[in-house]
PDB file of C-alpha atoms in Angstrom:
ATOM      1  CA  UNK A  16      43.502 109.261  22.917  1.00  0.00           C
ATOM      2  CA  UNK A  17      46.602 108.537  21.216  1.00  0.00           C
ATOM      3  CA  UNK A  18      49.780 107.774  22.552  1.00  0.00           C
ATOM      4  CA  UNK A  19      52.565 110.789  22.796  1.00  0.00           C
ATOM      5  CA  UNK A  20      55.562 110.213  20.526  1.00  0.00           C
ATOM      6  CA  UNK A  21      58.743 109.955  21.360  1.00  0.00           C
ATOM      7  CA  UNK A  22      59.201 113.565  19.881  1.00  0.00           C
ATOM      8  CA  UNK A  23      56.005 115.142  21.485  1.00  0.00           C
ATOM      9  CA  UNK A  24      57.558 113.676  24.630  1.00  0.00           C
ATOM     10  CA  UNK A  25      61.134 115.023  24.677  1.00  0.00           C
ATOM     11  CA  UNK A  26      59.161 118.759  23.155  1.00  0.00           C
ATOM     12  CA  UNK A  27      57.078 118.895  26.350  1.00  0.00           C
ATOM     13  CA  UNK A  28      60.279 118.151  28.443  1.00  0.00           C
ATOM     14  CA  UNK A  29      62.423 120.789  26.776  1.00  0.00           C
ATOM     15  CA  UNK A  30      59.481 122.862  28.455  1.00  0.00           C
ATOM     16  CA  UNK A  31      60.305 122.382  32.307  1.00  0.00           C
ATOM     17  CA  UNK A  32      62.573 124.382  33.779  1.00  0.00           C
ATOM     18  CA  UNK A  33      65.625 122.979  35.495  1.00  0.00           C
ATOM     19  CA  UNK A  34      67.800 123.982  38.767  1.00  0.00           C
ATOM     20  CA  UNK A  35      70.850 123.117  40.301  1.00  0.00           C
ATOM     21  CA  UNK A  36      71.016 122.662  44.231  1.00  0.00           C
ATOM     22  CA  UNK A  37      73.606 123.516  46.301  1.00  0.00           C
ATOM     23  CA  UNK A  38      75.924 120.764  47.773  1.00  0.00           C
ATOM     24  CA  UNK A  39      75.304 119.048  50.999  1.00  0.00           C
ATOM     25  CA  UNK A  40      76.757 116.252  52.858  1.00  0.00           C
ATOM     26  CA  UNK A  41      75.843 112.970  51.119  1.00  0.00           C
ATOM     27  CA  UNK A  42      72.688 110.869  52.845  1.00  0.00           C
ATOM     28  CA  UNK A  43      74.447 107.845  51.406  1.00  0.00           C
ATOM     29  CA  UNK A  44      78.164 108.711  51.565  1.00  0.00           C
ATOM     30  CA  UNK A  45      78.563 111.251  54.205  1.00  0.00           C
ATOM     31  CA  UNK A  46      82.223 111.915  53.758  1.00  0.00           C
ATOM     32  CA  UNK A  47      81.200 113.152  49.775  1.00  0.00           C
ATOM     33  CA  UNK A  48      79.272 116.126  49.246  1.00  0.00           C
ATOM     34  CA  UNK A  49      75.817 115.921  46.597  1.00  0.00           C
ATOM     35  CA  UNK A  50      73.843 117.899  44.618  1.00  0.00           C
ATOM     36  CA  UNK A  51      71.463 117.711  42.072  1.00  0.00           C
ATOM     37  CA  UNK A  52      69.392 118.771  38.936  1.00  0.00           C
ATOM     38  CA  UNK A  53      65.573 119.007  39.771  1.00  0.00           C
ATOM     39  CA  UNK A  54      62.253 119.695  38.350  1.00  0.00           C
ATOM     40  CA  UNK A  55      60.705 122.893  38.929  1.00  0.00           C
ATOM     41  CA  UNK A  56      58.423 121.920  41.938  1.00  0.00           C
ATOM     42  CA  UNK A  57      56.218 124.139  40.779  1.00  0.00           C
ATOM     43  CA  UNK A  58      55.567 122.404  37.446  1.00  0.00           C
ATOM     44  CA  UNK A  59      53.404 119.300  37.397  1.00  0.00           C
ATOM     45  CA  UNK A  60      54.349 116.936  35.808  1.00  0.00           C
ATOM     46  CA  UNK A  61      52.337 114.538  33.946  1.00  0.00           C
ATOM     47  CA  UNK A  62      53.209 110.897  33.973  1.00  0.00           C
ATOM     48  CA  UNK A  63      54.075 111.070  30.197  1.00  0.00           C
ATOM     49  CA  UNK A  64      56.744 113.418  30.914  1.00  0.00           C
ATOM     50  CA  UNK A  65      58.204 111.446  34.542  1.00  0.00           C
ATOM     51  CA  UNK A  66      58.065 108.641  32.033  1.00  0.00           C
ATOM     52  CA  UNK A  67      60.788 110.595  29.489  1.00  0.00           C
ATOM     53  CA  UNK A  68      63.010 111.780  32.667  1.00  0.00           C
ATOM     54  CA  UNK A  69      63.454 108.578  34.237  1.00  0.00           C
ATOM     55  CA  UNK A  70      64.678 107.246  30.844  1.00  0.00           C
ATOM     56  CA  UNK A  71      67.355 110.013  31.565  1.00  0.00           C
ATOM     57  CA  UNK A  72      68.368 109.207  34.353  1.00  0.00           C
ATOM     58  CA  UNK A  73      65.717 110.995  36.969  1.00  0.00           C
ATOM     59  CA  UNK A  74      63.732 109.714  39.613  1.00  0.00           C
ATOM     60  CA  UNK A  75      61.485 111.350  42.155  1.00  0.00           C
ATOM     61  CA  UNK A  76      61.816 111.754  45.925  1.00  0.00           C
ATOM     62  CA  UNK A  77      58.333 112.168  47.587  1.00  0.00           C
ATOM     63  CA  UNK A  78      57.285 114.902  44.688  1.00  0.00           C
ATOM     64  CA  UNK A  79      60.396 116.087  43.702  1.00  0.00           C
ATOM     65  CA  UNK A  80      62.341 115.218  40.739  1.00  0.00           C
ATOM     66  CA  UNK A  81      65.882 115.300  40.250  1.00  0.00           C
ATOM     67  CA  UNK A  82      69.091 113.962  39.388  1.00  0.00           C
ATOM     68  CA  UNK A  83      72.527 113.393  40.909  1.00  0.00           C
ATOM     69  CA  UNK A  84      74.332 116.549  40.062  1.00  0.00           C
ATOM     70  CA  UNK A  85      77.702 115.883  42.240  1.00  0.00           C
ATOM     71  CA  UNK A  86      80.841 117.900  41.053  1.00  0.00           C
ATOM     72  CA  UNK A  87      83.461 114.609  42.494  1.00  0.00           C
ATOM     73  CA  UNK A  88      81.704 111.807  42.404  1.00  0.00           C
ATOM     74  CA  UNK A  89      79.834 109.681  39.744  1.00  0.00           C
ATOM     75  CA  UNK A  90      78.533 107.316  42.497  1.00  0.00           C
ATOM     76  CA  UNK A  91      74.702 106.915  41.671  1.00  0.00           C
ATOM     77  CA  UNK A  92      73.827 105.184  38.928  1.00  0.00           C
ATOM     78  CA  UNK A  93      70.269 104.650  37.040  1.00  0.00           C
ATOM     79  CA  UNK A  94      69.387 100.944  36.868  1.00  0.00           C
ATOM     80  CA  UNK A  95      66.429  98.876  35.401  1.00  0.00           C
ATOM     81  CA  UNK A  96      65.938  95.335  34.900  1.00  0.00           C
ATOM     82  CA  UNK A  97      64.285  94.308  30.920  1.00  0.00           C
ATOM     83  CA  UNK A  98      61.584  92.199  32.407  1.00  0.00           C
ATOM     84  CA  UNK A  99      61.152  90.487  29.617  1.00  0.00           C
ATOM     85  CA  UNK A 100      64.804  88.870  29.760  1.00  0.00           C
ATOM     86  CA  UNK A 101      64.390  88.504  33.392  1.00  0.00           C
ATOM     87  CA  UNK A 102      65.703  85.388  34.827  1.00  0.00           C
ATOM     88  CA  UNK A 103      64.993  84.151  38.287  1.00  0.00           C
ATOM     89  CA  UNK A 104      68.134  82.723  40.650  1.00  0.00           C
ATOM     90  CA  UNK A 105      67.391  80.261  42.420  1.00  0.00           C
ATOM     91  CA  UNK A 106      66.606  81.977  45.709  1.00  0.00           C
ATOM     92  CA  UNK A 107      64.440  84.566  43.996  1.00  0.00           C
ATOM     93  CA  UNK A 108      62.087  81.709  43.048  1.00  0.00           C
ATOM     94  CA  UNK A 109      62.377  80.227  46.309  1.00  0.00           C
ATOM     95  CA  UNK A 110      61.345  83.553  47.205  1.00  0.00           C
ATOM     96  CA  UNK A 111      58.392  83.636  44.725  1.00  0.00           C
ATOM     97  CA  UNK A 112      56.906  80.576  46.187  1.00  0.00           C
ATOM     98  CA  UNK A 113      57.325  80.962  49.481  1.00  0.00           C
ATOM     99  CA  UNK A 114      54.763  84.250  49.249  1.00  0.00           C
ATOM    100  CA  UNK A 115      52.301  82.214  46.770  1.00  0.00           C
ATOM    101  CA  UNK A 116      49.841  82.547  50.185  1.00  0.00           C
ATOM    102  CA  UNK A 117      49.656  85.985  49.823  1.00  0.00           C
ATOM    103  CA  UNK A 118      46.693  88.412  48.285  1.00  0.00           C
ATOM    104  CA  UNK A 119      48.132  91.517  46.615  1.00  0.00           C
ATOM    105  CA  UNK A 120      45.892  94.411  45.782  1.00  0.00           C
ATOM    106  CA  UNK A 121      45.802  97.804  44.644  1.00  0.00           C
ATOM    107  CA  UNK A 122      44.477 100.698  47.072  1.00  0.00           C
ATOM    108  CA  UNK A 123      43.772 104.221  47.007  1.00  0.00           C
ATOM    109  CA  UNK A 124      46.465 106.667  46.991  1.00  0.00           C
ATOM    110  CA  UNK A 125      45.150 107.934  50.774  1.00  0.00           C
ATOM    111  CA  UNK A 126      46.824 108.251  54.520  1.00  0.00           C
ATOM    112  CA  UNK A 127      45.424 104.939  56.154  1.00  0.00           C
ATOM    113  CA  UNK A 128      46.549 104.161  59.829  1.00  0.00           C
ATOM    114  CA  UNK A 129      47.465 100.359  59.160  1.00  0.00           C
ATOM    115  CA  UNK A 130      49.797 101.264  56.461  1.00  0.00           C
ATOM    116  CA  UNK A 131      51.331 104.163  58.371  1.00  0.00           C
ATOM    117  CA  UNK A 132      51.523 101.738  61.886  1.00  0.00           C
ATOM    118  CA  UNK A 133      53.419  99.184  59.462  1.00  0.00           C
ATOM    119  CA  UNK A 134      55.749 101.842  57.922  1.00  0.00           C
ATOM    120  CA  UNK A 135      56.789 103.024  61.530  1.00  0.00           C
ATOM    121  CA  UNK A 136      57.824  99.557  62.631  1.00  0.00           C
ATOM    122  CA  UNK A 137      59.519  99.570  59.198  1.00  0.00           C
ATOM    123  CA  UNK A 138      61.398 102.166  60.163  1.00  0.00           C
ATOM    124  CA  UNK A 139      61.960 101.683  63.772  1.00  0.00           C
ATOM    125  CA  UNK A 140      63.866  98.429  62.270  1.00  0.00           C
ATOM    126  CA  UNK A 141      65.822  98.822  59.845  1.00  0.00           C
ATOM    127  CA  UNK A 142      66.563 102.602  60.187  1.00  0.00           C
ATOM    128  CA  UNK A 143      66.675 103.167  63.716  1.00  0.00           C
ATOM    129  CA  UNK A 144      69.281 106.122  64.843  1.00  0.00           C
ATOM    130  CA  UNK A 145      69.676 107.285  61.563  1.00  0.00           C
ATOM    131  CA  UNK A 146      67.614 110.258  61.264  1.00  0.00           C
ATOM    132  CA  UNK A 147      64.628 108.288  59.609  1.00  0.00           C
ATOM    133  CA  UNK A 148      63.103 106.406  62.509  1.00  0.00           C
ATOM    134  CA  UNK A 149      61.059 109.067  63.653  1.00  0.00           C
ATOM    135  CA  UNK A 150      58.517 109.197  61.197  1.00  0.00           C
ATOM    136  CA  UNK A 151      55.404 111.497  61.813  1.00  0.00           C
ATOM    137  CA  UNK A 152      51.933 111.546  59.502  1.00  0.00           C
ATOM    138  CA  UNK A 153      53.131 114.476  57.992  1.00  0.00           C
ATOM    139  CA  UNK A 154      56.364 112.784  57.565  1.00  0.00           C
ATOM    140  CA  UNK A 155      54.717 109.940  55.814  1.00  0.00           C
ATOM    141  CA  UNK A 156      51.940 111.328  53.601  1.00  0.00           C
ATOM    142  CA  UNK A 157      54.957 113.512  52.170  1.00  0.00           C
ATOM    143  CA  UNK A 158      57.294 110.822  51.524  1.00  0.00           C
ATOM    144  CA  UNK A 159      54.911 108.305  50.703  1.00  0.00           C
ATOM    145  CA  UNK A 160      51.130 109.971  49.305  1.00  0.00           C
ATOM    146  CA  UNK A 161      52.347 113.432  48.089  1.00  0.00           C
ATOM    147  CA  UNK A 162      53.417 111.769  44.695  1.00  0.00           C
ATOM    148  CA  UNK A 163      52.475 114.959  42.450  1.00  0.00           C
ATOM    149  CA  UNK A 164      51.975 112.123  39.723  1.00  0.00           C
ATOM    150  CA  UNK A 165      48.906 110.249  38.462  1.00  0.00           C
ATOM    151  CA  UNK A 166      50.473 107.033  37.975  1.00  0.00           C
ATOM    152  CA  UNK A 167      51.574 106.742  41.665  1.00  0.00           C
ATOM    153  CA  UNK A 168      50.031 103.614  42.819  1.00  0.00           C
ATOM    154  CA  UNK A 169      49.853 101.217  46.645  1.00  0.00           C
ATOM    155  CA  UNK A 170      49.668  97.717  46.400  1.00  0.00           C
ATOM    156  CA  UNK A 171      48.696  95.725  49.582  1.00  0.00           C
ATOM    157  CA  UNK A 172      50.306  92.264  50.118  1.00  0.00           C
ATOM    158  CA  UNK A 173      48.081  90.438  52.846  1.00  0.00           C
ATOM    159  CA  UNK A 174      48.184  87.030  54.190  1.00  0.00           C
ATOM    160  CA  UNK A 175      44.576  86.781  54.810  1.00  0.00           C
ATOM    161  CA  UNK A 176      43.822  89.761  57.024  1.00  0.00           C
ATOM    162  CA  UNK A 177      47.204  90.512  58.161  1.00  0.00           C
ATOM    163  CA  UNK A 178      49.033  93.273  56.219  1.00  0.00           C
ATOM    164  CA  UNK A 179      52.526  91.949  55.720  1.00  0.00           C
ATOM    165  CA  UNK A 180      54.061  95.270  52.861  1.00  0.00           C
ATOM    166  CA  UNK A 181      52.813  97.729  50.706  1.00  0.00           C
ATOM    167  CA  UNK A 182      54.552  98.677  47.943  1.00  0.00           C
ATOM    168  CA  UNK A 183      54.994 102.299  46.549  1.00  0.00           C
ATOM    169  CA  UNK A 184      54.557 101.686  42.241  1.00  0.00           C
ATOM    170  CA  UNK A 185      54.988 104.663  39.916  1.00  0.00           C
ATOM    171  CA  UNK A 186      53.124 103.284  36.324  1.00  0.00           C
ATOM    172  CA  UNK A 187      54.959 104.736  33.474  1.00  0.00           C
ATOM    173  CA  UNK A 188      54.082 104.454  29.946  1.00  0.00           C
ATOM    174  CA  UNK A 189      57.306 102.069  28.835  1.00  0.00           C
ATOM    175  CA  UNK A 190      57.092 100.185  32.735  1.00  0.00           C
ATOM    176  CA  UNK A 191      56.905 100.522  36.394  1.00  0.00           C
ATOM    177  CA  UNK A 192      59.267 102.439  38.829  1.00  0.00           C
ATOM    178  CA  UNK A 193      59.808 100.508  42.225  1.00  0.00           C
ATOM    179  CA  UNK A 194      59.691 103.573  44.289  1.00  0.00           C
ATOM    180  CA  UNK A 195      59.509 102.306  47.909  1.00  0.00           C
ATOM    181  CA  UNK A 196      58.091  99.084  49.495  1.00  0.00           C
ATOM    182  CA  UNK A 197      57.711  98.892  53.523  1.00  0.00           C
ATOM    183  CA  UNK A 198      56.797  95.201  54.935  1.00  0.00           C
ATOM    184  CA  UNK A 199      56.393  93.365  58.373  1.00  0.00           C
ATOM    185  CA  UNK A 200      60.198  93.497  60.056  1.00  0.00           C
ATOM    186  CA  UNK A 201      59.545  90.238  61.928  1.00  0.00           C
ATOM    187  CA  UNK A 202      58.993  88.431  58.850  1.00  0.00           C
ATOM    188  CA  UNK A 203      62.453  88.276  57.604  1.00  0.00           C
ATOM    189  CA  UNK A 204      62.823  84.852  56.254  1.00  0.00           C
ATOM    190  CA  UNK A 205      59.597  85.770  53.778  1.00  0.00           C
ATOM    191  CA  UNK A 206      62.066  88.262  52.009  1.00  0.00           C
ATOM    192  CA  UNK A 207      59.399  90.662  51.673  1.00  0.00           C
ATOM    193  CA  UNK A 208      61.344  93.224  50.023  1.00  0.00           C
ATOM    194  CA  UNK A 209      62.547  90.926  47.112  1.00  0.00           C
ATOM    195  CA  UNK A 210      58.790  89.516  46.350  1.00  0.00           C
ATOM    196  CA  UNK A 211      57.696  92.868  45.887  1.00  0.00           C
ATOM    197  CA  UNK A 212      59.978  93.356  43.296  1.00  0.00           C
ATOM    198  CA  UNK A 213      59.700  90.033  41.828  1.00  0.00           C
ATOM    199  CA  UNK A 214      55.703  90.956  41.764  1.00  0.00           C
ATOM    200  CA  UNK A 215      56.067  93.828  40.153  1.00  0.00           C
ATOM    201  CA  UNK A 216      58.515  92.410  37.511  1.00  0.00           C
ATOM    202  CA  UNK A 217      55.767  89.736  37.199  1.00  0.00           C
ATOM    203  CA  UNK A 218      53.111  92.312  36.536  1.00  0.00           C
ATOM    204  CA  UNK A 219      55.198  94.590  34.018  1.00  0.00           C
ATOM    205  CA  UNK A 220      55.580  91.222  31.995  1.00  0.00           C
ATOM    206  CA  UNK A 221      51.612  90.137  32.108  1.00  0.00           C
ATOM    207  CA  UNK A 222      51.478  93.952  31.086  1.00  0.00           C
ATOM    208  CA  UNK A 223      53.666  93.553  28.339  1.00  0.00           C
ATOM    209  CA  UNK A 224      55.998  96.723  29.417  1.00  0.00           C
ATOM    210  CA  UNK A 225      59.504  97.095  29.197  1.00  0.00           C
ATOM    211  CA  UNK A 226      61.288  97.789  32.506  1.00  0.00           C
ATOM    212  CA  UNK A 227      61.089  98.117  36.390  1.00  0.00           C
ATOM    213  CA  UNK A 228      63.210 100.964  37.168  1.00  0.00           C
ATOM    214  CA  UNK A 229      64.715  99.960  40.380  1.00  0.00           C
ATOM    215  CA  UNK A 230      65.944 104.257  41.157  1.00  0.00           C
ATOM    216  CA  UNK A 231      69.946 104.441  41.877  1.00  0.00           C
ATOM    217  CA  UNK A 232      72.544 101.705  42.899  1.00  0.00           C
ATOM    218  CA  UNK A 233      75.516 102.929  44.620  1.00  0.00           C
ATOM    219  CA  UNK A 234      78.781 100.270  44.724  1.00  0.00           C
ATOM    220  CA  UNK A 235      79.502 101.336  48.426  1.00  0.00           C
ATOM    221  CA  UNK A 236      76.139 101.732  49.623  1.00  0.00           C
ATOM    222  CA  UNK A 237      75.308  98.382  51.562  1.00  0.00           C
ATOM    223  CA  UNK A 238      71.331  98.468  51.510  1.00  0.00           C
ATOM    224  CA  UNK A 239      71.428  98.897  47.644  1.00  0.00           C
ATOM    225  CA  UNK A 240      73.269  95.625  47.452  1.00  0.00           C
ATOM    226  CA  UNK A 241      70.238  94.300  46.537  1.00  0.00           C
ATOM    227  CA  UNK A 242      69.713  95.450  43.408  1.00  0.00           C
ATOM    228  CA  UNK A 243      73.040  93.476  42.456  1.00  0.00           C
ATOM    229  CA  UNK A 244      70.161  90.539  42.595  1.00  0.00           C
ATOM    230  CA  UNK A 245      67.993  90.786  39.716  1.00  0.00           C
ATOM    231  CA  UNK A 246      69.735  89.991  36.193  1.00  0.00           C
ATOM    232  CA  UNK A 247      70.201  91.218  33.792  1.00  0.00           C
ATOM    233  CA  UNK A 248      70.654  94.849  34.405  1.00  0.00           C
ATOM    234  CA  UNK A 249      70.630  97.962  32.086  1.00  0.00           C
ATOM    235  CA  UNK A 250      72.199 101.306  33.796  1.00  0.00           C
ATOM    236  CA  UNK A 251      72.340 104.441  32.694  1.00  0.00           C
ATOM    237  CA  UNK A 252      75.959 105.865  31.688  1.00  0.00           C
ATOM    238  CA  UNK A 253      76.922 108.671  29.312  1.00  0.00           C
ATOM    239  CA  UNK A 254      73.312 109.225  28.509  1.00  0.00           C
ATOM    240  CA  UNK A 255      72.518 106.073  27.510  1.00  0.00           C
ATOM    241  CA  UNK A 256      71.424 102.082  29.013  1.00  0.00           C
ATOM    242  CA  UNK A 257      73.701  99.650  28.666  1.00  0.00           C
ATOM    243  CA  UNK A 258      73.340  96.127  29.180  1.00  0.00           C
ATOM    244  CA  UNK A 259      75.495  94.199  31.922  1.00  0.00           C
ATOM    245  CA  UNK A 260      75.540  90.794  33.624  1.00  0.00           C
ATOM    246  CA  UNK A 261      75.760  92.386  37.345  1.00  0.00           C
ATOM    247  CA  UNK A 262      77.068  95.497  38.537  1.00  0.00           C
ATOM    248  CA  UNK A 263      80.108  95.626  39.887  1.00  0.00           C
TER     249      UNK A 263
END
């Protein structure tokens, strides 16, 4: 089959219909109030077209898809690293060879108890009193499984037997979208988090893609800090990417 066009692409999303939510209190900035512009949740959408949105600026949120639609604040911004400038720092390939001992594999896009046991004690870490610590099955096969895409992907990072992360991959046509990654909270000084990004940056470039889309950096959101990390950095402003040496 051949490959859409760039014009049979933005045709097919001219089809979708579009809404605006009302405002809310922030989940990142709670003193701000957000809203956005989403996908008809009724529409499926097929991984050709997720791949044209996120190149403007959406990303999905279990299997919605949206963008930032706030009427006083410009806070989130789109960011994606060109894997095939990436450059390592120093700690990042400390990182990288530190987790050399570990087995990464792809696995079905299915509710399994290790993953969800893992994602709890995820949660119960690094989230606990803020509303997502109390994560259910239901809770999880929506946020994590109930993609609504074909290109949603786990990958299983194991140290032998031991399940140490999984990371939540959306394939695109022009790269990969990091959409969530869960890993072993007692394991800290493995960085977990950081290898699975390195990984997938590592795979997008055997792949000979473009981009990891690393979803929306916010300057005064601490936990997105990260994202700082990885260099260079393309974000999306004014509906287009532009190139910088970190955010700031």
């Amino acid at each position: 089959m051949a490959r859409p066009t760039s014009a049979d692409l933005a045709s097919s999303v001219k089809t979708l219909n579009f809404f605006l939510t009302t405002e809310q209190a922030c989940s990142y900035l709670p003193e701000r109030r957000a809203g956005s512009v989403v996908v008809d949740p009724y529409t499926r959408v097929s991984t050709a077209m997720y791949s044209t949105l996120i190149d403007h600026g959406f990303r999905r949120n279990s299997g919605h898809i949206y963008r930032p639609h706030c009427q006083a604040c410009e806070s989130c911004i789109s960011v994606r690293v060109p894997v095939k400038e990436f450059i390592a720092s120093r700690s990042q390939k400390r990182v990288w060879r530190r987790n050399q001992d570990l087995v990464v594999r792809p696995v079905g896009l299915s509710f399994q108890q290790e993953h969800f046991q893992l994602y709890q004690r995820y949660l119960e870490s690094r989230h606990r009193g803020g509303g997502m610590d109390d994560a259910s099955p239901e809770q999880y096969n929506e946020f994590i499984i109930n993609s609504g895409l074909d290109g949603t992907r786990l990958y299983e990072f194991r140290l032998h037997d031991r399940l140490l992360a999984v990371a939540v991959v959306d394939q695109l046509l022009q790269g990969w979208s990091a959409v969530y990654t869960f890993f072993d909270p007692d394991l800290e000084a493995r960085s977990l988090g950081t290898h699975a990004i390195l990984w997938q940056i590592n795979e997008a470039q055997r792949l000979g893609l473009s981009w990891v889309y690393l979803g929306y950096w916010i300057k005064e959101c601490r936990k997105m800090s990260y994202k700082n990390q990885f260099r260079p950095l393309e974000i999306y402003r004014a509906g287009q990417w532009l190139r910088i040496d970190a955010l700031s």
